[in-house]
Amino acid sequence: MKVYISIDMEGISSIVDWSQVDPRNKEYERFRKLMVGDLNAAIEGVLEAGAEEVVVADSHGRMSNLPPEEVHEAAVLIRGSPRPWLMMEGIDDSFDAALYVGYHSMKGTERGVLCHTISGRVVDAVYINGVEMGEFGLNAALAGWHGVPSIFISGDQAVVEEARRLVPNIRGAVVKWGVSRYAAKCLHPAKARRLIREKASEALKALDEFKPFKVEEPVEVRMRFATSTMADVAALIPYAERVDGRTIRMVFDDYPTAFRGVRTAIAVAYPVEER
Ligand code: ZN
């Protein structure tokens, strides 16, 4: 069995603040160790359940957070950016399952620790065929397009709930309970790792009960930006249509192209400066 793991940082055990996920800050060194701890627990879990190949995509910020020598040696590590498929770089139909470690909820989630959608500064909301999706949904749909089921997620309670709305039987490891966007009640990292290992293993053993999460095609994408200036610029993309002050709409034949459309709109809106 071949397993894909996408790992973000905001949903890692005990992380509650931007400073802890920012390499320019001293605290980061410590929290990237917790990141590798959560990851290795998931890898041990899937190995225990019979995984033979494990590919890990380091998917936070500039995407080279994991100290390579500390990652479980069973895994092949994808690191660095830019890369076309972002948090899902390398996913294809050769995988049997996709797992998500250290994920966070979509922007605007109540008690969602460090919640945002791809770029908190630029994106207010992304709707796929009318359903608002965070990073989990957007990424799981890409795995699903390749026929790969999404079977496990770890993070705070909010992201596990968000994932369950799209994949009701997904196995979740809740490592913290948000009190606010920047505060949480946290499991001890050692306990969080045991839970991650157990749930990841259970998920892969139950692989037969999972179906790939797919979105219907053609795909309608609506994106609401943080400001109207960002929408002014994103609406210039030839395939985009302006819906209202902060929203654009785009329709694509297939999901991977829609995913690229979302990416492109963010890239175009990102440099916009408010005056
Ligand atoms: Zn992140």
Coordinates of N, CA, C and O and ligand atoms in Angstrom, one line a residue, residues 7-11 18 21 59-61 87 102 104 116 118 135, ligand 1:
I7 N 1.2 17.5 5.3 CA 1.3 18.1 6.6 C 1.4 19.6 6.7 O 2.3 20.2 6.0
D8 N 0.5 20.2 7.4 CA 0.5 21.6 7.7 C 1.0 21.8 9.1 O 1.4 20.9 9.8
M9 N 1.0 23.1 9.6 CA 1.6 23.3 10.9 C 0.7 23.9 11.9 O 0.8 23.6 13.1
E10 N -0.4 24.6 11.5 CA -1.2 25.3 12.4 C -2.0 24.3 13.3 O -2.5 24.7 14.4
G11 N -2.2 23.1 12.8 CA -3.0 22.1 13.6 C -2.1 21.1 14.4 O -2.6 20.1 14.9
W18 N 0.6 32.6 15.5 CA 1.4 32.7 14.3 C 2.9 32.7 14.6 O 3.6 32.1 13.7
V21 N 4.6 29.4 14.1 CA 4.7 28.7 12.8 C 5.5 29.6 11.8 O 5.4 29.4 10.6
S59 N 4.0 21.1 3.9 CA 3.0 22.0 3.2 C 2.7 23.3 3.9 O 1.7 23.9 3.7
H60 N 3.6 23.7 4.8 CA 3.3 25.0 5.5 C 4.3 26.1 5.1 O 5.5 25.8 4.9
G61 N 3.7 27.2 4.8 CA 4.6 28.4 4.5 C 5.4 28.1 3.3 O 4.9 27.9 2.2
M87 N -0.1 21.9 -1.4 CA -0.1 21.0 -0.3 C -0.3 19.5 -0.7 O -0.2 18.6 0.1
G102 N -1.9 18.0 11.1 CA -1.6 19.3 11.5 C -2.5 20.4 10.7 O -2.0 21.5 10.6
H104 N -5.8 22.9 9.8 CA -6.6 23.9 10.5 C -7.9 24.2 9.7 O -8.0 23.8 8.5
H116 N -7.8 29.9 8.7 CA -7.6 30.7 7.5 C -7.8 29.7 6.3 O -7.8 28.5 6.4
I118 N -6.0 29.1 2.8 CA -4.8 29.2 2.0 C -4.0 30.5 2.3 O -2.8 30.4 2.8
E135 N -9.0 24.3 3.5 CA -7.8 23.6 2.8 C -8.1 22.1 2.8 O -7.7 21.5 1.8
Ligands
ZN1 ZN 0.1 26.4 7.4

